[in-house]
Amino acid sequence: MKKIQLMMVGMILLAGVAGSALAQVRETPATISMAEGGNPRGYVQGANDQGVIFSTSSGGRGSLIPYAQIRGEGLNKLVRMDARPEELAEPRALFERGDYSAAAEAFGAVARNYSIILNLPQNFAAEALFYQCESLLRSGKYAQLARVLDSPAAKTIETKLGDYYKKPHEYQKLWAFLGKKDMEGLRSALAAYQQPMISDAKLLPAPNFSDLPSAEVAQLAYLRGKLHEADGKKGNALDDYYRAFTLAYGNNELMSKLAMGAVMVILKADPQLKAENKAAMAEMQSVAYLFSKRFGSEGMPEDIKKFAIRPAVARPVVAEDAEMPVDDAPVAEEEATESEEAKKGDKDKQ
């Protein structure tokens, strides 16, 4: 009986491996626009830095078409892949819904299954690889992000995709330092985004960031906050975390959620909070309450959720015997009314 069970398990595993292998396509239908005219249809079987391996019949022996013979400049070569819309539809839908863990798996599957086209300019396998990395970043799986970015295939994000992907890809690589727990690497990488500490700037606890869009500064501030925490500088870390979730009114939702969570963890460990210091309590309650209102309290740890209440706000008290401020406007109005009545009385007497 045990032998039969083991055989069944082995067959299931073998079927899974076989299915995975079959998912990797050997060719994919496409149309190529030639520089000298014509739009041959056929099958792309591979690509390299020189050109596309193309066959006009399925399963036929492909031949290399140099990029110089294909219409388009630079990376914008007119090679239209039939499978692109269908293959990217489901992963994109998952990404748009915010289901980033599932999106990462789906985009990763597309990149693996269509690895034969990774060296083609502007190919959808490299695009899927980029969005796999972005999904891993947004789902907080930084170690897995680092492994994907260290793979040879990830180099095609830089070399085969256009300028639109370059800036966000730079930031993906910054987050990968967290995944590798390489804080010194992160420190060196962040230096390129900071202004030099000269003149009066030397008095600042940390360098100012370069003039960049707020969404980028929010990421940099959060990452530097993690660096300050690793250095034991909790005050500097709090400054950067607050910066990350207040920049541009906190419109970077991911950074706001991460930074507010990091602030609450630091404040929770503050001895002043344990001593129920009023200022410490008010700060913790303010952040926890704001977090619960914006993101909900379901995922908050119980020892932090209890602080998610509106903090008491001190109101000024006016003494009962205090003199009321003099309001000149009503008096002037009354005098004007009395003057008009007097004039009216004089006319009546006449």
Steps between C-alpha positions, in 0.01 A plus 500: 500500500779740593679422174184583301464829688864590435460419130191723480682787669793454262269506198333819623835669552622383160182633337556835671859519375394398151223762498745768607744400227226498235397850606832636372424580138748414225351743252232767498302646206596849388500747212819685401497826305801506270693822429483446123131409504293195579353360822579131516303291751660210674652388827768656717721223636756714680696824495847630575687829474531463122144419400191278517490129427189467284324220313209541258362157598433351844777262598709594198866587519531869583747744352646822643346827385741783595346798680630727224249337264203561735309829504544724804777682680693385805285282725184583306518221246166404343468139610136442602449201729153344481516358853576827681145628578368163616802399706519832688124542556465292819821621672404862428152448642649359821741792521223756450295335776792531740547121531875539468603155626288329235610754239867426573442129437302564182751746353786266594331214315470711185868597518605136541266359236611754238869508585582441131413863424680665797773636271252655256472883522190614696383142561212412731699234691741767630197724567345219706828462686495871588145476634587184691765706680256787558242257640756345734598847620138598568428175683804547726688194372837671484714185529322345202531831313877491557523145364307589184711811439820298544394257226655529151154547347445822700779671304258520207288752694786748463615405151178409314234732641458871435553809715158471667630210712844633593419729796264261685748218435770704678277513807426127478873441536510724810229290667692185412772612745244455778429150372869414517536679837787688338478826695842623391404447138179695566698778669730536199210491254299765690797738498435568131157643585614733779641850495855549634517620861689827460472840669185524719386155385762351734272593790221273372456154657496347149561628144219649295380298205555628148218682323287203394127422463328446835417135420871429460603695810241306701671173402845640574387632838356164600811312390725744686276458803575127493868586478476733804322224693780257420746762631300539821399860418130473577443876506639541148300195389178658629578823314535312172195280558286807576639658184411189298132500596435874498664598170239628252233439766590132514371423149755220462280238665759223523763725658244647739395157622857373540628817667208532742544137597872559563423808714256304716752221559759753621252691717368176652848425638540849652531481883306828520200325346519220754507765773184650343666833435232731355708622206613146411143370528365780281761438228435126495123546499519756219696271267301186590167680459602647164624159384174328600290762324697478178589131478267334750590340831452134400867433434634699795663302785283501812766675711493789250133493404402602856660840435286565190275756672463871446745667740365746754564857385548772760259792453557853635285586806359855535455630858146602592604848623717572198417820316339452162689657208364832383337480160514841335292414195160456673555821702569699185188352343289595802638858496417529130144379566453750786630783278253414222210490750602844638501649149159349432367655825629842402322482166173404672524802730547725202 
